[in-house]
Coordinates of C-alpha atoms (C1' of nucleotides) in Angstrom, one line a residue:
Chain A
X241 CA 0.0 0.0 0.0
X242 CA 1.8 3.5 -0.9
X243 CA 0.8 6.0 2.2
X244 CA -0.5 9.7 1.0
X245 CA 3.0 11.1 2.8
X246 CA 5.0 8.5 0.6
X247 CA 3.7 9.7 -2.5
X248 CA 4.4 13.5 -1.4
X249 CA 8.0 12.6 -0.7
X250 CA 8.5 10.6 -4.0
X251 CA 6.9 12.8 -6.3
X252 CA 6.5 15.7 -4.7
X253 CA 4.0 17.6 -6.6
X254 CA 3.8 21.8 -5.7
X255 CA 1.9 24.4 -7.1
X256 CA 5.1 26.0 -7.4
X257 CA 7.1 23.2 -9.3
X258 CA 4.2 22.4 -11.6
X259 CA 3.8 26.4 -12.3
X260 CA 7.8 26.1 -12.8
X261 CA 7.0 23.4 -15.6
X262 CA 4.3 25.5 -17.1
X263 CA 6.3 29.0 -17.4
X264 CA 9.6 27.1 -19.0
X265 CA 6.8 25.2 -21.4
X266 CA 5.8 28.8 -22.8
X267 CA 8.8 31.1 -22.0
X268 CA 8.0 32.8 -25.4
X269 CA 4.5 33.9 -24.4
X270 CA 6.0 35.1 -21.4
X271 CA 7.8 38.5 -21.3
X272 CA 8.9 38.3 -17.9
X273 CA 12.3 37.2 -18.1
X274 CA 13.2 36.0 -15.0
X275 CA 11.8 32.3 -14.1
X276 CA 11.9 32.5 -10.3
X277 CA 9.4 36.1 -10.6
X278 CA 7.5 34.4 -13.2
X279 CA 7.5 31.5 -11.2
X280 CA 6.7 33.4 -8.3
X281 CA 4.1 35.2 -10.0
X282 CA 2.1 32.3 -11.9
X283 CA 2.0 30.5 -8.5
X284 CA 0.0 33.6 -6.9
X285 CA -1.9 33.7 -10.1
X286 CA -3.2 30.0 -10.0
X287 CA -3.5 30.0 -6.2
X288 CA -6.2 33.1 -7.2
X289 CA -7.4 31.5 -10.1
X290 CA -8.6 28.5 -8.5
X291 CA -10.0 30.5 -5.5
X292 CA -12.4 32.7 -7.8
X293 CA -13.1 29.9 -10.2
X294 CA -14.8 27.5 -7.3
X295 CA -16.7 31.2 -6.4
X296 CA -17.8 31.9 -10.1
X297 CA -16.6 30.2 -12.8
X298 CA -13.4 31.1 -14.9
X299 CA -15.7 32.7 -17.6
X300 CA -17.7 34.8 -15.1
X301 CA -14.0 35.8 -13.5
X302 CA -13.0 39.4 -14.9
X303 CA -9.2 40.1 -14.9
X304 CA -9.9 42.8 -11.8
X305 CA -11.4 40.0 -9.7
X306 CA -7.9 38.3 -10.5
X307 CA -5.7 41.4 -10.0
X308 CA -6.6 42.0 -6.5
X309 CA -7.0 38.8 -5.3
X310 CA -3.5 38.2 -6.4
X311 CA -2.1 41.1 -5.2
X312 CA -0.8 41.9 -8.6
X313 CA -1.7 45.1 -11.3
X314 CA -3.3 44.4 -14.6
X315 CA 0.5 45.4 -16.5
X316 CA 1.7 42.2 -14.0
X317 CA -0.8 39.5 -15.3
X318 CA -0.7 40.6 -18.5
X319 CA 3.4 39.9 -18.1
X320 CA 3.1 36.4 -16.7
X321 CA 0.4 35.2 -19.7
X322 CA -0.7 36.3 -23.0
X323 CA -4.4 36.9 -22.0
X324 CA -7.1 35.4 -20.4
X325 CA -8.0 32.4 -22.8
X326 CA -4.8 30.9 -23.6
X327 CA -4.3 31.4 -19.2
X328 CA -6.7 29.2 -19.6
X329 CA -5.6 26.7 -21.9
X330 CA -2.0 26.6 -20.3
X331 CA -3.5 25.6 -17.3
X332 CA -5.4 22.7 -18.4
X333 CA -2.3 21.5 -20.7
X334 CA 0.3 21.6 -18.1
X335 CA -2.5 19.8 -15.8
X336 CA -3.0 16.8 -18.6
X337 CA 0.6 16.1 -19.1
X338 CA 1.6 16.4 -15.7
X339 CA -1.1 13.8 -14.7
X340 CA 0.3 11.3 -17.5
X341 CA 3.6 12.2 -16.5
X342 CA 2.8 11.0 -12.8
X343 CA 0.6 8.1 -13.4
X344 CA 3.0 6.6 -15.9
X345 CA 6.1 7.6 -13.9
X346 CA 5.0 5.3 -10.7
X347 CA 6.4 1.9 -10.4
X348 CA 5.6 0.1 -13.3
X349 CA 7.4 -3.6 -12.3
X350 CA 4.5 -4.1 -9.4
X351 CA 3.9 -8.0 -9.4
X352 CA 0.4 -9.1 -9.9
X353 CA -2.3 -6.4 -11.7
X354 CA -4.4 -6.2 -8.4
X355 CA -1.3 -5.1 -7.4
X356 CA -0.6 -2.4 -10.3
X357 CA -4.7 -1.8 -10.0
X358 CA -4.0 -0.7 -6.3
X359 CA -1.2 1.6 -6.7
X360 CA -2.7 3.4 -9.8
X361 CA -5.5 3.9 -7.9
X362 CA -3.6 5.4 -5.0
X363 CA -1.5 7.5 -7.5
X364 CA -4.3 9.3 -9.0
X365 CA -5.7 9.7 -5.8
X366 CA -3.2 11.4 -4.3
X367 CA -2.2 13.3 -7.2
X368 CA -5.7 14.7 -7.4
X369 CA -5.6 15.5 -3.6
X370 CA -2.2 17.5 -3.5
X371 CA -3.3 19.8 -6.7
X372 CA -7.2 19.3 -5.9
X373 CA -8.3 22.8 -7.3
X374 CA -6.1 22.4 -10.7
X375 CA -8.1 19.0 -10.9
X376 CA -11.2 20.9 -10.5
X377 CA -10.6 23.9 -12.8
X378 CA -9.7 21.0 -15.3
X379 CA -12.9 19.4 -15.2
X380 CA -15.1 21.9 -15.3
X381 CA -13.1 24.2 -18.3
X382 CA -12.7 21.2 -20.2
X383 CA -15.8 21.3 -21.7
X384 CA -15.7 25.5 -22.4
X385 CA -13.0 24.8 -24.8
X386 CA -12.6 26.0 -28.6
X387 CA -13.3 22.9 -30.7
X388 CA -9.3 22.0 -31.4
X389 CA -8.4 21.6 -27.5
X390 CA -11.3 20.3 -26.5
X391 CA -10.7 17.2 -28.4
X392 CA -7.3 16.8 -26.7
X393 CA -9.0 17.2 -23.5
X394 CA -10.9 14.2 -24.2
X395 CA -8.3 12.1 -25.8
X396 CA -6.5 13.3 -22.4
X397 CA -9.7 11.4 -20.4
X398 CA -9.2 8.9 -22.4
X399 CA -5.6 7.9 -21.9
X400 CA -5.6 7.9 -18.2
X401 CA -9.1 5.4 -18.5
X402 CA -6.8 3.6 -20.8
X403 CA -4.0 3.2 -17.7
X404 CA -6.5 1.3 -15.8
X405 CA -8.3 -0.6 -19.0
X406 CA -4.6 -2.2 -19.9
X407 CA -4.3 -3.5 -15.7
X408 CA -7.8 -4.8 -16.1
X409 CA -7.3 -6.8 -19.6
X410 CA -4.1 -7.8 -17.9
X411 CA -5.7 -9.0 -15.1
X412 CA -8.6 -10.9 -17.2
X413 CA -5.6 -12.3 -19.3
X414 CA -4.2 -13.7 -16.4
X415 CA -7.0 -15.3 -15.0
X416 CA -6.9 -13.3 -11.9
X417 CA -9.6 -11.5 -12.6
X418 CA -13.0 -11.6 -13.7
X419 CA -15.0 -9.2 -15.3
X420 CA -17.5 -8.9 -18.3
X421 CA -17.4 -5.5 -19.4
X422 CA -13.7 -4.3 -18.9
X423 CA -14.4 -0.7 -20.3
X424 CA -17.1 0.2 -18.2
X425 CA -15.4 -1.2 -15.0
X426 CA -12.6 1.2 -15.9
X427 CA -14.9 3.9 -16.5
X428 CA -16.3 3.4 -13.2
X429 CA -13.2 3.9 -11.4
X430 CA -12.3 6.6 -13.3
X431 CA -15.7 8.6 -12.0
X432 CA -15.1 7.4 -8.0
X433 CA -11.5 8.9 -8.7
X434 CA -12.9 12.1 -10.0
X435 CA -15.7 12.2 -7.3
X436 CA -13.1 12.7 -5.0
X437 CA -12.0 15.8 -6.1
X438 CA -14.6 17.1 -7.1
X439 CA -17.3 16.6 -4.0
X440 CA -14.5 16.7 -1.6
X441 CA -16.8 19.5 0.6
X442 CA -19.0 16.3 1.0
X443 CA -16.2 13.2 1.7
X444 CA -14.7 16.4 4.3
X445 CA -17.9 16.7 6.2
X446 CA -18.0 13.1 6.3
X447 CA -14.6 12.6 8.0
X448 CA -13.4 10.6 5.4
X449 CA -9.3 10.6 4.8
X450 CA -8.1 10.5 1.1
X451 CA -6.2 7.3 2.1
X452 CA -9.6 6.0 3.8
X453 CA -11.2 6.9 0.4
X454 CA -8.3 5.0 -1.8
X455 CA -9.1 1.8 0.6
X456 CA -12.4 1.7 0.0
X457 CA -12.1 2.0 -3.7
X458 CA -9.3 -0.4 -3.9
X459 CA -11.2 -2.8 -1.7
X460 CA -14.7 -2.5 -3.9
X461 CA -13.6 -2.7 -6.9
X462 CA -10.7 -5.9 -5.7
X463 CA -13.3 -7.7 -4.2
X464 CA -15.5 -7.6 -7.3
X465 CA -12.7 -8.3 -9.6
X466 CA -11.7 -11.5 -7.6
X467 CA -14.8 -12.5 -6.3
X468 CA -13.1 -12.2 -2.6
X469 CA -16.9 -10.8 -1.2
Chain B
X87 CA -36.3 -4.0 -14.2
X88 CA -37.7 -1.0 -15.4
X89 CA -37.4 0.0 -19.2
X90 CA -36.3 3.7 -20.4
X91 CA -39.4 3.4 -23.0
X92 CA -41.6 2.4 -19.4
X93 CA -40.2 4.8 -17.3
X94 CA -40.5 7.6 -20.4
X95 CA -44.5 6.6 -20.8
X96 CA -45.8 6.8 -16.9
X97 CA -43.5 10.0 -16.0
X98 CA -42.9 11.7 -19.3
X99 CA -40.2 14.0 -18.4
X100 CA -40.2 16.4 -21.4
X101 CA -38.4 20.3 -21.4
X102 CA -42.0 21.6 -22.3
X103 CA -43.7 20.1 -18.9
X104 CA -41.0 20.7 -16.7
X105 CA -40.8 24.6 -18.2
X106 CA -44.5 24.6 -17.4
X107 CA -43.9 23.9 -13.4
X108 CA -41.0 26.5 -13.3
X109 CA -43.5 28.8 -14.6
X110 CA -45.8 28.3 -12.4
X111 CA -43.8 28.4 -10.0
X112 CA -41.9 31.6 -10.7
X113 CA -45.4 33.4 -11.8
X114 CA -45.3 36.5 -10.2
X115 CA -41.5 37.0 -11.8
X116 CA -42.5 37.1 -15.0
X117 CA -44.7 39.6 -16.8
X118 CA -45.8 37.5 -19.6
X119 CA -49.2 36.9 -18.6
X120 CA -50.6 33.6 -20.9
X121 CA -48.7 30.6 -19.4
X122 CA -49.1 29.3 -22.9
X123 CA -46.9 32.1 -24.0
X124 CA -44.4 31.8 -21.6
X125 CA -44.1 28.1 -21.5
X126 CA -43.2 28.3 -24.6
X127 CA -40.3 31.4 -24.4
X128 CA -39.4 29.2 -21.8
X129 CA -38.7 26.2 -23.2
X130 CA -36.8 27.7 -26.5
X131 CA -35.2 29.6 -23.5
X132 CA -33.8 26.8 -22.1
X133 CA -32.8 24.8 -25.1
X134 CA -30.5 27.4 -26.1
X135 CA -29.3 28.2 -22.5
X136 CA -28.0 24.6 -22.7
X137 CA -26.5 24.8 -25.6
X138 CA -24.6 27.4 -24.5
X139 CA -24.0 26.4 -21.3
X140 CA -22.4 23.4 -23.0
X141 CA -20.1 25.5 -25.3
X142 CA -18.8 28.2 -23.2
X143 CA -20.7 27.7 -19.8
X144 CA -23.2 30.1 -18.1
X145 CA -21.0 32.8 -17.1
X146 CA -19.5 33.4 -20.3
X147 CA -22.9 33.4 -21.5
X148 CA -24.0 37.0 -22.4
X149 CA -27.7 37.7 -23.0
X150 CA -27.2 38.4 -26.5
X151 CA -25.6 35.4 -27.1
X152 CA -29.1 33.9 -25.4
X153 CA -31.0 36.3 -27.4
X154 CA -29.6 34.9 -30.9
X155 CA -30.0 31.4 -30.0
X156 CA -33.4 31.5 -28.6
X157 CA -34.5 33.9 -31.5
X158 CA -36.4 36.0 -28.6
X159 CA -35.3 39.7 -28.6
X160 CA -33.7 41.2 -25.5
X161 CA -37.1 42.6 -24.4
X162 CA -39.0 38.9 -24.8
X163 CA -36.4 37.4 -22.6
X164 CA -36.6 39.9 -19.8
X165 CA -40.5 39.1 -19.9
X166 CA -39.9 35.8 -19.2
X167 CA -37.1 36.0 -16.4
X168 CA -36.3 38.8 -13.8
X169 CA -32.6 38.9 -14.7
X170 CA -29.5 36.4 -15.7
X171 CA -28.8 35.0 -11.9
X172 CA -32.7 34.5 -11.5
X173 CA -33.0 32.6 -14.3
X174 CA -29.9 30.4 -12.9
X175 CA -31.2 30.0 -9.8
X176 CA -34.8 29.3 -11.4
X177 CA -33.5 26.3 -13.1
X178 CA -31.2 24.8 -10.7
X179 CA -34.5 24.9 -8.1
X180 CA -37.3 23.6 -10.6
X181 CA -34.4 20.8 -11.2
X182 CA -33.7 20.1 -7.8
X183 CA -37.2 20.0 -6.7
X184 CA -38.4 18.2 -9.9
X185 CA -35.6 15.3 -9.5
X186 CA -37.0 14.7 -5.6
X187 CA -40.3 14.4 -6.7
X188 CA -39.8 11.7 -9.4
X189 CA -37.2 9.7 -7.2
X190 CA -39.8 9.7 -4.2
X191 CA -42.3 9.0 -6.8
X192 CA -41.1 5.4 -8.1
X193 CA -42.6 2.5 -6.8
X194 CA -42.1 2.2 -3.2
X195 CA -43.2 -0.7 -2.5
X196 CA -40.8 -3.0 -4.1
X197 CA -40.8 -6.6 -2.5
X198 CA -36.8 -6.6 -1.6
X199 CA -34.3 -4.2 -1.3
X200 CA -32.0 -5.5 -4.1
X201 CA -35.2 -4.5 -6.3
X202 CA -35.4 -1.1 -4.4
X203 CA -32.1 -0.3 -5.6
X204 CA -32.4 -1.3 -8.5
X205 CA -35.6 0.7 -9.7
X206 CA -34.0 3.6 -7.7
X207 CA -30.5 3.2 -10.1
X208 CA -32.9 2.8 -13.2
X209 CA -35.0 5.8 -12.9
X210 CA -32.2 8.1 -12.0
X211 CA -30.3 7.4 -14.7
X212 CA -33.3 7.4 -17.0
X213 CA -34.2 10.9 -15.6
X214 CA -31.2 12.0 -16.0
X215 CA -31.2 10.7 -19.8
X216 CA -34.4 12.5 -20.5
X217 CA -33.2 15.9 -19.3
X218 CA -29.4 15.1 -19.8
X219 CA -28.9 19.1 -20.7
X220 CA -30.5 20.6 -17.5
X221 CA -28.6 17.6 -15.1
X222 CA -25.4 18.7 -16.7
X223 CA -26.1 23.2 -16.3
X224 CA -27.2 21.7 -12.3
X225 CA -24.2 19.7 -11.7
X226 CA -21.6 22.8 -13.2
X227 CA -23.7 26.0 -12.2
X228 CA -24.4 24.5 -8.7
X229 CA -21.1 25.5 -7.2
X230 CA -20.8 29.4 -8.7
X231 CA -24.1 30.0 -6.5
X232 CA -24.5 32.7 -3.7
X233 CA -23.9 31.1 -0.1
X234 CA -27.1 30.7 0.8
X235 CA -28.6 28.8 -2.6
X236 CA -25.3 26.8 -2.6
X237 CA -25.8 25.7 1.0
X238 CA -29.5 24.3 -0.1
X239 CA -27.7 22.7 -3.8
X240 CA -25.8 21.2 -1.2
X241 CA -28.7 19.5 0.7
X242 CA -30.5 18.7 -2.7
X243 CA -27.2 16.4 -3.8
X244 CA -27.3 14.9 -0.3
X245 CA -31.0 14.1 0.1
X246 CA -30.3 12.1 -3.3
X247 CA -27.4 10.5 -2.2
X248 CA -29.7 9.5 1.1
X249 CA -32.3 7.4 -1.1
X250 CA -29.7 5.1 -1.6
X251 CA -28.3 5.2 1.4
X252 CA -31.7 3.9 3.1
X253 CA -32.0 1.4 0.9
X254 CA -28.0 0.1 1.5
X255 CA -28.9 0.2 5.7
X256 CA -32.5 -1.2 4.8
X257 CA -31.0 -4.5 3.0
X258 CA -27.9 -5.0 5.9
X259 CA -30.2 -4.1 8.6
X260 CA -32.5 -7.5 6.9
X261 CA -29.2 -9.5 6.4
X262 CA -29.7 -9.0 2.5
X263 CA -26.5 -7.1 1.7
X264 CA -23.2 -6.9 3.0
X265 CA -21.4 -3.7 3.1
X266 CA -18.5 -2.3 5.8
X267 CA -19.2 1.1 4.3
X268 CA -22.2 2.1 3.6
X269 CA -22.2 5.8 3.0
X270 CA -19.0 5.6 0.7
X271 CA -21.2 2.9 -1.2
X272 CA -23.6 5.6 -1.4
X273 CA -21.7 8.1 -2.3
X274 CA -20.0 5.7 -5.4
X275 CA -23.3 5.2 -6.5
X276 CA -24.2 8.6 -6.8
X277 CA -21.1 9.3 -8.5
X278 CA -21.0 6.8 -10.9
X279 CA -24.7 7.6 -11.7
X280 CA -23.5 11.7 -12.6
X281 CA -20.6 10.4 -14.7
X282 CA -23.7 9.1 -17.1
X283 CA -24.8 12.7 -17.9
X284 CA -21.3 14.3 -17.3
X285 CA -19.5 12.1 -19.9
X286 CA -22.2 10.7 -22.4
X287 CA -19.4 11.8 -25.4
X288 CA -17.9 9.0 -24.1
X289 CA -20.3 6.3 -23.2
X290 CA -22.0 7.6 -27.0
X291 CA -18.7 6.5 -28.5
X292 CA -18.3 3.2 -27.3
X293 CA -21.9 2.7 -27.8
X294 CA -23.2 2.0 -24.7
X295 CA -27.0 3.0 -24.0
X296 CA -28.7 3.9 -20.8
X297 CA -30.1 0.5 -20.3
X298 CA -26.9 -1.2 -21.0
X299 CA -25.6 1.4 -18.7
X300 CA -28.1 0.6 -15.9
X301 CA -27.4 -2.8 -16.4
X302 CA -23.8 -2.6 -15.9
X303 CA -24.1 -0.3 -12.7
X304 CA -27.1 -2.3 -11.0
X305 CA -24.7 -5.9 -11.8
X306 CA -21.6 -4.6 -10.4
X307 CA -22.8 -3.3 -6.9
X308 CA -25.6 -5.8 -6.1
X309 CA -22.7 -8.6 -6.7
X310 CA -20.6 -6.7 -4.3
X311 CA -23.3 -6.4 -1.7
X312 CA -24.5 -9.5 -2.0
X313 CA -21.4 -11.7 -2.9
X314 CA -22.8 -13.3 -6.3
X315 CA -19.6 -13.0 -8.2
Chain C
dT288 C1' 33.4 48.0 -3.2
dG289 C1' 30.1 51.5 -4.2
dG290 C1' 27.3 54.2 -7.3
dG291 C1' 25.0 55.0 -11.5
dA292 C1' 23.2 53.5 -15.9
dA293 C1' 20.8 49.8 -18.2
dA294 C1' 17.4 46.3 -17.8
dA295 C1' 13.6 44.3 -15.8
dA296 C1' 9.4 44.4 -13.3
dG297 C1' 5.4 46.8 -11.7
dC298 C1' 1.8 49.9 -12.0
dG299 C1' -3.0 51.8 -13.1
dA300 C1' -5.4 55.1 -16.1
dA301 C1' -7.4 54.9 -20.5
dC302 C1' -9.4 52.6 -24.9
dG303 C1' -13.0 50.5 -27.5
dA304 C1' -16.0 46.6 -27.0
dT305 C1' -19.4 44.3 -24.8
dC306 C1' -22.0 43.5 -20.6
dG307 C1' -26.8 43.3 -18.1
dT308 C1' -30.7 46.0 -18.1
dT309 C1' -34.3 49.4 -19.3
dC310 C1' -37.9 51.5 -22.0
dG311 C1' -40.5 54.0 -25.6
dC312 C1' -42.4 52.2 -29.4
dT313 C1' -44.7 48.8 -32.8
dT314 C1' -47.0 44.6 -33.7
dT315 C1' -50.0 40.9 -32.5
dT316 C1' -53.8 39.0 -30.0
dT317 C1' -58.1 39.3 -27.5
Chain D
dA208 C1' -59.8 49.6 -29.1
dA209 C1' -57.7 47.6 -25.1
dA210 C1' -54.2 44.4 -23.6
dA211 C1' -50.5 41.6 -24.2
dA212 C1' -46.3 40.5 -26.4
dG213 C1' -42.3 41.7 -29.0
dC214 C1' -38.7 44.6 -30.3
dG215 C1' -33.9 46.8 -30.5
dA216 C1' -31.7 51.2 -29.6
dA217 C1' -29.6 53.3 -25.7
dC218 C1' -27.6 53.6 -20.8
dG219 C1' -24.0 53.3 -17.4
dA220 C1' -21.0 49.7 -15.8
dT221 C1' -17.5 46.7 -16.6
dC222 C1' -15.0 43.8 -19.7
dG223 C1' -10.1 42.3 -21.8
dT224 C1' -6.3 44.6 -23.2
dT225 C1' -2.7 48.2 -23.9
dC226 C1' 0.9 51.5 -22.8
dG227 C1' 3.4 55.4 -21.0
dC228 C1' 5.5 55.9 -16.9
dT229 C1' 7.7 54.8 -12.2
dT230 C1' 10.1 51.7 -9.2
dT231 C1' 13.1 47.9 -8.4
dT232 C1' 16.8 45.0 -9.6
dT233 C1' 21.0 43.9 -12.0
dC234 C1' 25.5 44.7 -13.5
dC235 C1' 29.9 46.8 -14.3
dC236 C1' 33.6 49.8 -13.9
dA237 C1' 35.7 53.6 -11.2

DNA sequence: TGGGAAAAAGCGAACGATCGTTCGCTTTTT
DNA sequence: AAAAAGCGAACGATCGTTCGCTTTTTCCCA
């Protein structure tokens, strides 16, 4: 089982070193020239970003709302990103290929596929629970997107449901598990994943831990797999 | 089990009747007198609101983009609603409130709870087929509400979320099902039921239809709560 | 090593466009 | 002809964006 504080110390994943990522990905529609102030900057940014998108929505956020609750003047955004929509669309990019990045990064020579099953489960959870409110602004901008991103945004879906399709057939392959419809099981686990990100205000009230959450999934899903009631 | 074709032909969940109740309901807002009028504003309303909603969600959403769509000029909309939040808050209540009724609506008296769950699974999802557009404006729009209509969007997704969780403590309390966790089996249930309407792009390409769906959903927790592998 | 010029970052007023909303007027229905 | 419905130009506010200017940082040679 990989503890929440494990996967922090392995992968480590801050606001700060993902924005890092993002302002080196597009130095060239940046015209501040130093990376630790952009850095600096675009972590303030997001951290307000995310705040006013759970409040009212990206599109309903004006660049005002985002200049003083960052703390920085409209000349300062404007320095850090091109404009408002492509803000927007560097977000979610760094967001999809960071997630890939991390899911496909974590230890791939685990020995049986419950095995594999568990820690990718884990993974994503945890992933989703350090960088919660970039998960969230993901899932609900993907779908406001021009017609050309939006597709990658869904391929995106679609290739971390394939992580967990290729443990499944694996699994079915190898006789250790059984299961009739491997896609929708995979798309089912993909939703509980993204429930908990995206209800967490209702998991919260509950009590419930992220790892408490990642054992129950595990443990459903397992015991229906393997027939282990 | 229930059919979509049954459940469509006793509750007949269509954007015209549902518009009808919202009027009704919202009478005294509006200044179009002849219900027959406004029902149908409303309803073209909606459709295009939707829409809309879909492309570039419902803050981005400027009246004139409403006004276009709908093919009502900026005068026949404001005789129909108060105002852009009011028209928000308008739908996400008539939704809430309509979604309770036909939940607590279904046949109650089922002979086990297996068969309670069940129907419950089935007519959610149906529901949720039938008005796919306004479940999906509810489930985004919910969270860019004022505190206090947020607090009772809020209750709404947690009354739901209770149906099932009655029928989960009715069924271990009679020996029926076996479950550790019952309120995290509710709460997967639930999610797994939204992902329908959230992601139908997907379960449209792979073919899947909201029986089959129901199917799936209705197979894979009953054989975890019951053991049938 | 200290001071001044060059470079970078930061600022907020101002621009035209567009926003939500209103209202005087015309058209349609009763 | 009275009542209801429909229309779109017009209003002040606010939007995304730009830009001339000031402040801060960097760097280099006296």
């Amino acid at each position: 089982m990989l503890t929440f504080q494990n996967f922090k110390k392995r992968t480590a994943p801050t606001l700060e070193s993902v924005c890092r990522d993002l302002i080196r990905e597009n130095k060239e529609r940046i015209s501040v020239k130093k990376e630790e102030v952009a850095v600096r900057n675009m972590t303030r940014i997001l951290e307000a970003v995310f705040a006013l998108n759970r409040e009212k929505g990206f599109g309903a956020m004006s660049l005002r709302d985002l200049s003083r609750r960052s703390g920085l003047s409209m000349g300062a955004l404007y320095s850090c990103f091109p404009g408002k929509e492509e803000l927007r669309s560097m977000i979610l990019r760094r967001g999809a290929a960071y997630t890939r990045e991390v899911i496909l990064d974590q230890a791939p020579a685990c020995a049986t596929p419950a095995e594999r099953l568990e820690t990718a489960i884990e993974t994503h959870l945890y992933l989703s629970e350090s960088l919660r409110p970039w998960f969230y602004f993901a899932y609900m901008e993907a779908s406001s997107l021009p017609r050309r991103e939006r597709r990658r945004a869904k391929e995106d879906e679609l290739a971390t449901e394939q992580i967990f399709l290729d443990i499944l057939l694996e699994g079915v392959a190898g006789g250790s598990f059984h299961c009739a419809d491997v896609e929708l099981t995979a798309a089912l686990i993909k939703a509980v994943l993204q429930d908990w990100y995206l209800k967490r205000w209702k998991y919260k009230r509950k009590g419930i831990t992220v790892e408490g959450y990642a054992r129950f999934v595990v443990e459903f899903v397992l015991s229906r797999l393997t027939g282990n009631a």
